[in-house]
Amino acid sequence: LAAFALFSKRMLNPVRDVANQLGQASDMAVSAQRILEVLDLPEEEDTGTPLPPVQGHLEVDRVSFGYGDTEVLHQVSLEALPGEHIGVIGASGAGKSTLMQLLVRFYTPGSGAIRIDGHDLSEATRSSVRGQVLLVTQEAQLFDGTVAENIRFGRPGSTDEEVIAAARAVGADEVISGLKDGYQTKVGERGSRLSVGERQLIALARAMLADPRVIILDEAVSSVDPERQRTVLAAIRRLLEGRTAVVVAHWLTLVEDLDQVFVLEDGRIVEHGRPVELLTGDSRLAELCKVQTGEIAVPTTGRK
Ligand code: ADP
Ligand code: MG
């Protein structure tokens, strides 16, 4: 059943501790707090019907949403077929993270609907949604424990063998084994003893262990150290394989791989299509990728 349902408050102590150490102001504390708010809901407040096992056909249907009176998403529509990988690309403040949080039911749309396999998420219990839709962000990733503990967080209760298998499956095993104490290496506060690339590999292994049907990467892999780029990219490809994915990233190599991209500007979708088509033209996407990465868009042709 839902990995999420297996989280007990005891297992969340690391998150709570980290959140407390950092203080309420930091992004991570806020994210951890949001998770806790959901988990702390008495069962009767997690209303709705459990989402049955899904294939992962995701539809965002004319969704508008605002924090208080300020609307930040306006009639956003997008779709990913089961197993499809779509991108949401846009400048900072465009509303990407807000949209990603709606997809995991942190929030409920003000109007419009988000459906998975035709089931309206706002009618499903939060815990059942989290069991099949996983959000990976840049913040709130590692807590002060060992590498193994951090990976196991993806599915509490899993065995050492399962933890190692997940790391192998994303190609992180070699890097982890090369650390001072291997899987028993202490990562430090927020993973501070590891490089950015190492942290991301561990986060990706954790997601692999969680094994969601739909995976959402919200800038989960932005500033990878050059020596780890290829390993991290391979890990993402392995993690996404066979799952529906929504990716927020400006890494051109990653964007080129996607089946479809949607460009979000001030809370509106202003452009969508296949990256290979958009990147060759005079598009907002090409502009955004170039501005944010300095990479020149030269997509390889013939990719699907
Ligand atoms: P992006 O991820 O594209 O940078 P966000 O979704 O984080 O964009 O933010 C979109 C808009 O919503 C911004 O104007 C931001 O200031 C605002 N916003 C984001 N989170 C909150 C929040 N928790 N409360 C109020 N406003 C928010
Ligand atoms: Mg964001």
Short mmCIF file of C-alpha atoms and ligand atoms in Angstrom, two decimals:
data_model
loop_
_atom_site.label_atom_id
_atom_site.label_comp_id
_atom_site.label_asym_id
_atom_site.label_seq_id
_atom_site.Cartn_x
_atom_site.Cartn_y
_atom_site.Cartn_z
CA LEU A 1 0.00 0.00 0.00
CA ALA A 2 0.84 3.66 0.01
CA ALA A 3 4.34 4.35 1.24
CA PHE A 4 2.93 7.49 2.70
CA ALA A 5 0.54 5.66 4.94
CA LEU A 6 3.48 3.88 6.49
CA PHE A 7 5.05 7.06 7.77
CA SER A 8 4.58 7.21 11.47
CA LYS A 9 5.29 10.26 13.54
CA ARG A 10 8.25 8.47 15.01
CA MET A 11 9.80 8.11 11.59
CA LEU A 12 9.26 11.75 10.90
CA ASN A 13 11.30 12.89 13.86
CA PRO A 14 14.36 13.47 11.70
CA VAL A 15 12.34 15.85 9.55
CA ARG A 16 10.92 17.61 12.57
CA ASP A 17 14.38 17.89 14.12
CA VAL A 18 15.89 19.32 10.98
CA ALA A 19 13.00 21.72 10.65
CA ASN A 20 13.50 22.86 14.23
CA GLN A 21 17.24 23.28 13.80
CA LEU A 22 16.77 25.44 10.78
CA GLY A 23 14.04 27.58 12.22
CA GLN A 24 10.74 28.46 10.67
CA ALA A 25 12.12 30.93 8.17
CA SER A 26 13.89 28.47 5.91
CA ASP A 27 12.28 26.83 2.91
CA MET A 28 13.07 23.43 4.25
CA ALA A 29 11.35 24.07 7.52
CA VAL A 30 8.33 25.24 5.61
CA SER A 31 8.30 22.14 3.42
CA ALA A 32 8.80 19.84 6.38
CA GLN A 33 6.10 21.72 8.22
CA ARG A 34 3.71 21.19 5.33
CA ILE A 35 4.42 17.47 5.35
CA LEU A 36 3.82 17.37 9.07
CA GLU A 37 0.62 19.33 8.78
CA VAL A 38 -0.71 16.72 6.43
CA LEU A 39 0.54 13.84 8.53
CA ASP A 40 -0.75 15.35 11.73
CA LEU A 41 -4.26 15.55 10.36
CA PRO A 42 -6.44 13.28 12.43
CA GLU A 43 -7.54 10.43 10.19
CA GLU A 44 -11.09 11.72 10.00
CA GLU A 45 -9.82 15.00 8.54
CA ASP A 46 -8.05 13.27 5.67
CA THR A 47 -11.37 13.13 3.91
CA GLY A 48 -12.36 11.60 0.63
CA THR A 49 -12.08 8.24 -0.99
CA PRO A 50 -8.73 6.48 -1.33
CA LEU A 51 -7.27 6.80 -4.80
CA PRO A 52 -7.26 3.31 -6.31
CA PRO A 53 -4.04 2.07 -7.96
CA VAL A 54 -3.51 4.21 -11.06
CA GLN A 55 -1.71 3.95 -14.37
CA GLY A 56 -0.75 7.59 -14.20
CA HIS A 57 -2.86 9.47 -16.74
CA LEU A 58 -2.56 13.00 -15.40
CA GLU A 59 -4.87 15.82 -16.40
CA VAL A 60 -4.76 19.38 -15.17
CA ASP A 61 -8.00 20.91 -16.38
CA ARG A 62 -8.35 24.71 -16.35
CA VAL A 63 -6.91 25.03 -12.86
CA SER A 64 -6.80 28.39 -11.15
CA PHE A 65 -5.33 28.89 -7.72
CA GLY A 66 -4.32 31.72 -5.46
CA TYR A 67 -2.79 32.28 -2.06
CA GLY A 68 -5.41 34.37 -0.37
CA ASP A 69 -6.64 37.01 -2.79
CA THR A 70 -3.74 36.85 -5.20
CA GLU A 71 -4.36 34.39 -7.99
CA VAL A 72 -1.06 32.88 -9.17
CA LEU A 73 -2.32 30.20 -11.59
CA HIS A 74 -4.86 31.08 -14.25
CA GLN A 75 -6.76 28.39 -16.14
CA VAL A 76 -3.77 26.08 -16.41
CA SER A 77 -4.32 22.96 -18.48
CA LEU A 78 -1.89 20.19 -19.26
CA GLU A 79 -1.90 16.46 -19.72
CA ALA A 80 0.50 13.55 -19.45
CA LEU A 81 -0.44 10.10 -20.67
CA PRO A 82 0.67 7.13 -18.55
CA GLY A 83 4.43 6.88 -18.80
CA GLU A 84 4.79 10.23 -20.52
CA HIS A 85 7.37 12.77 -19.34
CA ILE A 86 6.35 16.38 -19.48
CA GLY A 87 8.18 19.54 -18.49
CA VAL A 88 6.92 22.74 -16.91
CA ILE A 89 9.37 25.48 -17.73
CA GLY A 90 9.20 29.10 -16.67
CA ALA A 91 10.98 31.96 -15.00
CA SER A 92 11.19 32.27 -11.24
CA GLY A 93 7.85 33.26 -9.76
CA ALA A 94 5.84 31.91 -12.71
CA GLY A 95 3.96 29.49 -10.46
CA LYS A 96 5.75 26.21 -11.18
CA SER A 97 6.18 25.09 -7.57
CA THR A 98 2.63 26.07 -6.75
CA LEU A 99 1.41 23.88 -9.58
CA MET A 100 3.63 20.99 -8.45
CA GLN A 101 2.23 21.27 -4.94
CA LEU A 102 -1.29 21.11 -6.30
CA LEU A 103 -0.37 17.88 -8.06
CA VAL A 104 0.40 16.21 -4.73
CA ARG A 105 -2.64 17.80 -3.10
CA PHE A 106 -0.76 20.11 -0.73
CA TYR A 107 -3.40 22.53 -1.94
CA THR A 108 -6.73 22.21 -3.68
CA PRO A 109 -7.45 24.19 -6.87
CA GLY A 110 -9.69 27.23 -6.49
CA SER A 111 -11.39 26.18 -9.71
CA GLY A 112 -10.83 23.52 -12.32
CA ALA A 113 -9.70 19.98 -11.53
CA ILE A 114 -6.69 17.74 -11.36
CA ARG A 115 -7.41 14.16 -12.32
CA ILE A 116 -5.39 10.98 -12.35
CA ASP A 117 -6.91 8.19 -14.41
CA GLY A 118 -10.11 10.23 -14.27
CA HIS A 119 -10.18 10.46 -10.46
CA ASP A 120 -10.48 14.01 -9.16
CA LEU A 121 -7.63 14.48 -6.67
CA SER A 122 -9.66 16.85 -4.54
CA GLU A 123 -11.99 13.94 -3.79
CA ALA A 124 -9.19 11.56 -2.85
CA THR A 125 -7.57 11.27 0.56
CA ARG A 126 -4.25 13.05 0.78
CA SER A 127 -2.49 9.97 2.08
CA SER A 128 -3.64 7.85 -0.85
CA VAL A 129 -2.48 10.50 -3.32
CA ARG A 130 0.97 10.70 -1.71
CA GLY A 131 1.31 6.95 -1.98
CA GLN A 132 1.27 7.16 -5.77
CA VAL A 133 2.37 10.69 -6.59
CA LEU A 134 5.77 11.70 -5.27
CA LEU A 135 7.19 15.21 -5.24
CA VAL A 136 10.97 15.59 -5.11
CA THR A 137 12.22 19.11 -4.48
CA GLN A 138 15.63 20.61 -4.01
CA GLU A 139 14.95 21.51 -0.41
CA ALA A 140 13.86 19.19 2.33
CA GLN A 141 15.95 16.41 0.92
CA LEU A 142 18.44 14.94 3.34
CA PHE A 143 18.33 14.84 7.11
CA ASP A 144 21.22 14.34 9.51
CA GLY A 145 21.53 10.56 9.43
CA THR A 146 23.31 7.92 7.40
CA VAL A 147 23.04 7.46 3.65
CA ALA A 148 21.04 4.26 4.22
CA GLU A 149 18.61 6.00 6.58
CA ASN A 150 18.10 8.76 4.09
CA ILE A 151 17.31 6.36 1.26
CA ARG A 152 15.08 4.24 3.50
CA PHE A 153 12.96 7.32 4.17
CA GLY A 154 11.42 6.66 0.73
CA ARG A 155 9.80 3.51 2.10
CA PRO A 156 10.18 3.18 5.87
CA GLY A 157 10.66 -0.37 6.98
CA SER A 158 12.48 -1.55 3.87
CA THR A 159 15.44 -3.87 4.31
CA ASP A 160 19.11 -3.07 3.70
CA GLU A 161 18.93 -5.16 0.54
CA GLU A 162 16.01 -3.11 -0.76
CA VAL A 163 17.86 0.12 0.04
CA ILE A 164 20.92 -1.08 -1.87
CA ALA A 165 18.79 -2.36 -4.75
CA ALA A 166 17.18 1.07 -5.11
CA ALA A 167 20.60 2.75 -5.13
CA ARG A 168 21.81 0.25 -7.77
CA ALA A 169 18.70 0.81 -9.84
CA VAL A 170 19.52 4.49 -10.24
CA GLY A 171 23.24 3.85 -10.62
CA ALA A 172 24.15 5.45 -7.28
CA ASP A 173 25.64 2.37 -5.68
CA GLU A 174 29.17 2.96 -6.91
CA VAL A 175 29.27 6.56 -5.71
CA ILE A 176 27.84 5.58 -2.31
CA SER A 177 30.25 2.69 -1.90
CA GLY A 178 33.07 5.14 -2.58
CA LEU A 179 32.09 7.31 0.40
CA LYS A 180 34.12 7.01 3.60
CA ASP A 181 31.74 4.63 5.35
CA GLY A 182 29.67 3.59 2.37
CA TYR A 183 25.98 3.35 3.20
CA GLN A 184 26.76 4.11 6.86
CA THR A 185 28.33 7.48 6.01
CA LYS A 186 26.82 10.30 8.06
CA VAL A 187 25.58 12.89 5.62
CA GLY A 188 25.61 15.84 8.05
CA GLU A 189 22.97 18.49 8.46
CA ARG A 190 20.99 18.74 5.23
CA GLY A 191 23.61 16.47 3.67
CA SER A 192 26.32 19.10 4.12
CA ARG A 193 29.14 16.55 4.15
CA LEU A 194 28.32 15.44 0.63
CA SER A 195 28.63 17.13 -2.73
CA VAL A 196 25.49 18.40 -4.47
CA GLY A 197 25.66 15.53 -6.94
CA GLU A 198 25.97 12.95 -4.17
CA ARG A 199 22.99 14.42 -2.34
CA GLN A 200 20.90 14.32 -5.48
CA LEU A 201 21.81 10.71 -6.18
CA ILE A 202 20.67 9.77 -2.68
CA ALA A 203 17.42 11.68 -3.14
CA LEU A 204 16.85 9.88 -6.44
CA ALA A 205 17.57 6.49 -4.84
CA ARG A 206 15.05 7.36 -2.14
CA ALA A 207 12.44 8.17 -4.79
CA MET A 208 13.22 4.90 -6.57
CA LEU A 209 12.58 3.02 -3.34
CA ALA A 210 9.26 4.84 -2.90
CA ASP A 211 8.32 3.58 -6.38
CA PRO A 212 5.50 6.04 -7.21
CA ARG A 213 3.36 5.87 -10.38
CA VAL A 214 3.72 9.59 -10.92
CA ILE A 215 6.90 11.43 -10.08
CA ILE A 216 7.35 15.18 -9.90
CA LEU A 217 10.79 16.71 -9.93
CA ASP A 218 10.69 20.37 -8.93
CA GLU A 219 14.18 21.68 -9.64
CA ALA A 220 15.39 18.60 -7.85
CA VAL A 221 18.53 18.54 -9.93
CA SER A 222 19.50 22.09 -10.70
CA SER A 223 23.13 22.73 -9.81
CA VAL A 224 24.91 19.46 -10.31
CA ASP A 225 28.68 19.39 -9.96
CA PRO A 226 30.25 18.70 -13.37
CA GLU A 227 31.89 15.42 -12.34
CA ARG A 228 28.54 13.97 -11.34
CA GLN A 229 26.35 15.31 -14.14
CA ARG A 230 26.39 12.19 -16.25
CA THR A 231 25.66 9.90 -13.28
CA VAL A 232 22.81 12.12 -12.11
CA LEU A 233 21.29 12.34 -15.58
CA ALA A 234 21.44 8.55 -15.90
CA ALA A 235 19.80 8.23 -12.47
CA ILE A 236 16.95 10.52 -13.52
CA ARG A 237 16.40 8.56 -16.71
CA ARG A 238 16.24 5.30 -14.79
CA LEU A 239 13.93 6.73 -12.16
CA LEU A 240 11.52 8.18 -14.72
CA GLU A 241 11.40 5.09 -16.89
CA GLY A 242 7.92 3.58 -16.97
CA ARG A 243 6.43 6.34 -14.79
CA THR A 244 4.47 9.44 -15.57
CA ALA A 245 6.72 12.39 -14.82
CA VAL A 246 6.40 16.13 -14.47
CA VAL A 247 9.76 17.83 -14.51
CA VAL A 248 10.60 21.40 -13.58
CA ALA A 249 14.15 22.02 -14.79
CA HIS A 250 16.24 24.25 -16.98
CA TRP A 251 18.89 21.72 -17.70
CA LEU A 252 18.75 21.55 -21.46
CA THR A 253 19.96 17.97 -21.70
CA LEU A 254 17.08 16.97 -19.48
CA VAL A 255 14.49 19.15 -21.21
CA GLU A 256 15.40 17.71 -24.62
CA ASP A 257 14.55 14.26 -23.33
CA LEU A 258 10.95 15.13 -22.45
CA ASP A 259 7.95 14.15 -24.54
CA GLN A 260 6.27 17.52 -24.16
CA VAL A 261 6.98 20.82 -22.48
CA PHE A 262 4.65 23.52 -21.23
CA VAL A 263 5.97 27.03 -20.76
CA LEU A 264 4.44 28.82 -17.78
CA GLU A 265 4.53 32.61 -17.67
CA ASP A 266 2.86 34.59 -14.89
CA GLY A 267 0.64 31.63 -14.07
CA ARG A 268 -0.46 30.95 -17.65
CA ILE A 269 0.62 28.33 -20.14
CA VAL A 270 1.90 30.37 -23.08
CA GLU A 271 3.49 27.67 -25.17
CA HIS A 272 3.52 23.90 -25.41
CA GLY A 273 4.85 21.27 -27.71
CA ARG A 274 7.64 18.80 -28.23
CA PRO A 275 11.02 20.16 -27.16
CA VAL A 276 12.66 19.21 -30.44
CA GLU A 277 10.18 21.45 -32.26
CA LEU A 278 10.20 24.33 -29.80
CA LEU A 279 13.94 24.45 -29.31
CA THR A 280 14.69 24.85 -32.99
CA GLY A 281 12.25 27.72 -33.39
CA ASP A 282 12.06 31.21 -32.04
CA SER A 283 10.39 30.03 -28.84
CA ARG A 284 10.04 31.15 -25.25
CA LEU A 285 11.44 27.77 -24.30
CA ALA A 286 14.67 28.30 -26.25
CA GLU A 287 14.97 31.73 -24.71
CA LEU A 288 14.39 30.48 -21.16
CA CYS A 289 16.83 27.60 -21.49
CA LYS A 290 19.47 29.90 -22.94
CA VAL A 291 19.02 32.60 -20.33
CA GLN A 292 19.01 30.20 -17.41
CA THR A 293 21.80 27.87 -18.41
CA GLY A 294 23.84 29.68 -21.01
CA GLU A 295 23.53 26.53 -23.08
CA ILE A 296 22.74 27.01 -26.72
CA ALA A 297 19.80 24.95 -27.82
CA VAL A 298 20.95 22.53 -30.44
CA PRO A 299 18.60 19.59 -30.08
CA THR A 300 19.46 16.34 -31.74
CA THR A 301 16.92 15.54 -34.41
CA GLY A 302 14.95 12.35 -34.66
CA ARG A 303 14.32 12.00 -30.97
CA LYS A 304 10.76 11.15 -30.15
P1 ADP B 1 8.09 29.30 -9.23
O1 ADP B 1 8.22 27.94 -8.63
O2 ADP B 1 7.77 29.27 -10.69
O3 ADP B 1 9.28 30.16 -8.94
P2 ADP B 1 6.06 29.76 -7.18
O4 ADP B 1 4.95 28.81 -7.43
O5 ADP B 1 7.01 29.42 -6.11
O6 ADP B 1 6.83 30.03 -8.56
O7 ADP B 1 5.46 31.18 -6.88
C1 ADP B 1 4.44 31.76 -7.68
C2 ADP B 1 3.91 33.01 -7.00
O8 ADP B 1 3.23 32.65 -5.81
C3 ADP B 1 5.01 33.99 -6.57
O9 ADP B 1 4.53 35.29 -6.76
C4 ADP B 1 5.20 33.69 -5.11
O10 ADP B 1 5.64 34.82 -4.42
C5 ADP B 1 3.81 33.27 -4.67
N1 ADP B 1 3.84 32.29 -3.57
C6 ADP B 1 4.48 31.09 -3.59
N2 ADP B 1 4.26 30.41 -2.45
C7 ADP B 1 3.46 31.20 -1.68
C8 ADP B 1 2.87 31.05 -0.38
N3 ADP B 1 3.06 29.97 0.35
N4 ADP B 1 2.10 32.07 0.07
C9 ADP B 1 1.88 33.18 -0.67
N5 ADP B 1 2.40 33.37 -1.91
C10 ADP B 1 3.18 32.40 -2.41
MG MG B 2 9.83 26.94 -7.73
#
